[in-house]
Short mmCIF file of C-alpha atoms in Angstrom, two decimals:
data_model
loop_
_atom_site.label_atom_id
_atom_site.label_comp_id
_atom_site.label_asym_id
_atom_site.label_seq_id
_atom_site.Cartn_x
_atom_site.Cartn_y
_atom_site.Cartn_z
CA MET A 29 0.06 0.23 0.05
CA THR A 30 2.41 2.13 -0.71
CA ASN A 31 0.91 4.64 -3.41
CA ILE A 32 -1.86 5.92 -0.14
CA ASN A 33 -0.93 9.53 0.77
CA ILE A 34 -1.99 11.89 3.52
CA ARG A 35 -3.88 14.59 3.32
CA LYS A 36 -4.45 17.45 5.81
CA VAL A 37 -8.69 17.60 6.34
CA THR A 38 -10.09 21.01 5.74
CA LEU A 39 -14.18 22.07 6.27
CA ASN A 40 -15.18 21.36 2.59
CA ASP A 41 -14.03 17.48 3.44
CA ILE A 42 -16.21 17.66 7.13
CA ASP A 43 -19.27 15.26 5.48
CA GLN A 44 -16.52 12.70 5.23
CA LEU A 45 -14.66 12.97 8.55
CA GLN A 46 -18.04 12.14 9.80
CA LYS A 47 -18.37 9.59 8.00
CA ILE A 48 -15.24 7.87 8.50
CA GLY A 49 -15.08 8.73 12.25
CA LYS A 50 -18.97 7.27 12.86
CA GLN A 51 -17.80 3.84 10.80
CA THR A 52 -15.07 3.10 12.37
CA PHE A 53 -15.81 4.33 16.01
CA SER A 54 -18.34 1.63 15.55
CA GLU A 55 -16.56 -0.99 13.95
CA THR A 56 -14.23 -1.14 16.85
CA PHE A 57 -16.32 -0.30 20.00
CA SER A 58 -19.55 -1.37 19.66
CA GLY A 59 -19.30 -4.91 19.66
CA ASP A 60 -18.35 -4.27 23.47
CA ASN A 61 -20.81 -1.40 24.89
CA SER A 62 -24.59 -0.63 24.92
CA GLU A 63 -26.26 0.67 21.12
CA GLU A 64 -27.86 3.25 23.32
CA ASP A 65 -24.07 4.31 24.68
CA MET A 66 -22.63 4.12 21.18
CA LYS A 67 -25.52 6.44 20.00
CA LYS A 68 -25.03 8.69 21.92
CA TYR A 69 -21.57 9.13 21.30
CA LEU A 70 -21.45 8.57 17.87
CA ASP A 71 -24.35 11.92 17.83
CA GLU A 72 -22.15 14.24 20.35
CA HIS A 73 -18.17 13.18 19.13
CA PHE A 74 -19.11 13.09 15.66
CA SER A 75 -21.97 15.68 15.05
CA ILE A 76 -21.37 18.37 12.00
CA GLU A 77 -21.42 21.08 14.93
CA LYS A 78 -18.31 19.40 17.24
CA LEU A 79 -16.38 18.43 13.85
CA THR A 80 -16.98 21.67 12.31
CA ASN A 81 -14.95 23.87 15.92
CA GLU A 82 -12.58 21.18 16.08
CA LEU A 83 -11.15 21.91 12.03
CA GLN A 84 -11.39 25.34 13.13
CA ASN A 85 -9.48 25.20 16.28
CA PRO A 86 -6.32 26.12 15.19
CA ASP A 87 -4.14 23.59 17.71
CA SER A 88 -6.04 20.49 16.29
CA GLU A 89 -5.36 19.06 12.50
CA PHE A 90 -7.07 16.42 10.83
CA TYR A 91 -5.33 13.81 8.30
CA PHE A 92 -7.38 11.88 6.02
CA ALA A 93 -4.38 8.54 4.60
CA VAL A 94 -6.35 8.20 0.85
CA LEU A 95 -6.10 5.65 -1.44
CA ASP A 96 -6.75 6.25 -5.43
CA SER A 97 -9.74 8.36 -4.25
CA THR A 98 -11.18 6.34 -1.11
CA VAL A 99 -10.33 7.52 2.23
CA ILE A 100 -9.28 4.74 4.08
CA GLY A 101 -8.56 5.89 7.82
CA TYR A 102 -7.97 8.98 9.62
CA LEU A 103 -4.99 11.31 12.59
CA LYS A 104 -6.01 13.80 15.56
CA LEU A 105 -3.55 15.17 16.97
CA ASN A 106 -4.18 17.87 19.88
CA PHE A 107 -1.72 20.90 21.08
CA GLY A 108 -1.43 22.81 23.72
CA GLU A 109 -5.44 23.88 25.18
CA SER A 110 -6.56 21.86 23.20
CA GLN A 111 -5.24 18.18 25.14
CA THR A 112 -8.11 16.50 26.28
CA GLU A 113 -5.51 16.02 29.60
CA LEU A 114 -2.55 17.35 29.81
CA LYS A 115 -2.62 20.39 28.22
CA ASP A 116 1.30 20.57 27.90
CA ASN A 117 2.81 23.28 25.41
CA LYS A 118 6.23 20.74 24.49
CA ALA A 119 3.99 17.70 24.25
CA LEU A 120 1.14 16.53 21.11
CA GLU A 121 -1.81 14.30 21.79
CA ILE A 122 -2.63 12.05 19.47
CA GLU A 123 -6.30 11.44 20.25
CA ARG A 124 -7.86 9.42 17.16
CA ILE A 125 -5.39 7.38 14.87
CA TYR A 126 -8.86 5.13 12.59
CA VAL A 127 -8.63 2.92 10.11
CA PRO A 128 -11.45 0.33 8.91
CA LYS A 129 -11.44 -2.93 9.88
CA GLU A 130 -10.98 -4.03 5.99
CA TYR A 131 -7.84 -1.86 5.86
CA HIS A 132 -6.30 -3.20 9.45
CA GLY A 133 -3.11 -4.99 9.05
CA GLN A 134 -1.72 -3.51 5.88
CA SER A 135 0.17 -0.26 7.18
CA VAL A 136 -2.43 2.51 7.06
CA GLY A 137 -2.76 3.12 10.73
CA GLN A 138 1.55 2.79 10.72
CA ILE A 139 1.48 5.42 8.14
CA LEU A 140 -0.43 7.86 9.75
CA TYR A 141 1.33 7.23 12.87
CA GLU A 142 4.81 8.32 11.30
CA LYS A 143 3.03 11.38 10.39
CA ALA A 144 1.90 11.85 14.07
CA ILE A 145 5.31 11.77 14.94
CA GLN A 146 7.01 14.17 11.96
CA VAL A 147 3.97 16.68 12.88
CA ALA A 148 5.37 16.13 16.55
CA ARG A 149 9.08 17.25 15.67
CA HIS A 150 7.84 20.06 13.38
CA LYS A 151 6.29 21.98 16.10
CA ASP A 152 9.92 20.45 18.61
CA ALA A 153 7.35 18.45 20.69
CA ASP A 154 9.22 16.99 23.81
CA TYR A 155 6.98 13.69 23.86
CA VAL A 156 3.62 12.71 22.25
CA TRP A 157 1.42 10.78 24.70
CA LEU A 158 -2.43 8.91 24.25
CA GLY A 159 -5.11 7.51 26.15
CA VAL A 160 -6.28 3.61 24.65
CA TRP A 161 -9.00 1.69 26.20
CA GLU A 162 -7.12 -1.36 27.78
CA GLU A 163 -9.73 -3.48 26.57
CA ASN A 164 -8.30 -2.51 22.58
CA HIS A 165 -5.51 -4.49 22.96
CA ARG A 166 -4.61 -3.73 19.27
CA ALA A 167 -4.26 -0.79 20.20
CA LEU A 168 -2.20 -1.30 23.23
CA SER A 169 0.11 -3.45 21.09
CA PHE A 170 0.68 -0.88 18.04
CA TYR A 171 1.66 1.94 20.83
CA LYS A 172 4.06 -0.16 22.23
CA LYS A 173 5.43 -1.36 19.36
CA ASN A 174 6.11 2.06 18.81
CA GLY A 175 7.67 2.59 21.70
CA PHE A 176 5.34 4.46 23.89
CA ALA A 177 5.02 3.79 28.18
CA GLU A 178 2.60 3.38 30.28
CA PHE A 179 2.24 6.09 32.51
CA ASP A 180 -1.15 6.85 34.20
CA LYS A 181 -4.51 5.04 33.62
CA HIS A 182 -8.01 8.01 33.03
CA ILE A 183 -11.63 7.83 32.80
CA PHE A 184 -12.96 7.88 29.13
CA ARG A 185 -17.18 7.92 28.84
CA LEU A 186 -19.03 6.48 26.61
CA GLY A 187 -22.62 7.07 27.53
CA THR A 188 -23.00 6.23 30.76
CA ASP A 189 -20.29 3.45 30.89
CA GLU A 190 -17.83 4.86 32.82
CA GLN A 191 -14.42 3.47 30.79
CA THR A 192 -10.42 3.48 32.32
CA ASP A 193 -8.19 4.44 29.03
CA ILE A 194 -3.87 3.52 29.99
CA MET A 195 -2.17 6.63 29.14
CA MET A 196 0.78 6.22 27.51
CA LYS A 197 3.59 8.79 26.26
CA LEU A 198 6.30 7.99 23.74
CA GLN A 199 9.61 10.54 24.76
CA LEU A 200 10.83 12.16 22.11
CA LYS A 201 13.50 14.47 23.41
CA ALA A 202 15.70 13.85 26.07
#
């Protein structure tokens, strides 16, 4: 899959972003969560209004992985005050790397991850951090393989369900 292009998402792409966001989140988590909790989360976090605000925020960036003209994954990064937890100006948060199941195992997530590290280095970040649901073994394995280490835990609310996220960090500078 060497002909994957990474491009920044703009407001013109909002419908595509909403579609792939809902699709990949559902594929990843609907088997382990109630229909009501999934619906509530998807409605709140992937609304056009919320995505518009995120796209217009200078401290957040979205990127698509595109094969031919098909979006096959996306990445969301946060800096400064947009970070969901740490809000460290010397850090970059990977909030989302999502790839539709049909493209798993084809290095799409790795290519998006490498884009995140490139952006972090360009922004002179000391480290990159993220949160992964403790039951998402595929993602935990992916980040450990890429050098991330666990440093804390936090609660992630999906609808009415409180879940534990493992917080992980990759040091870029000594």
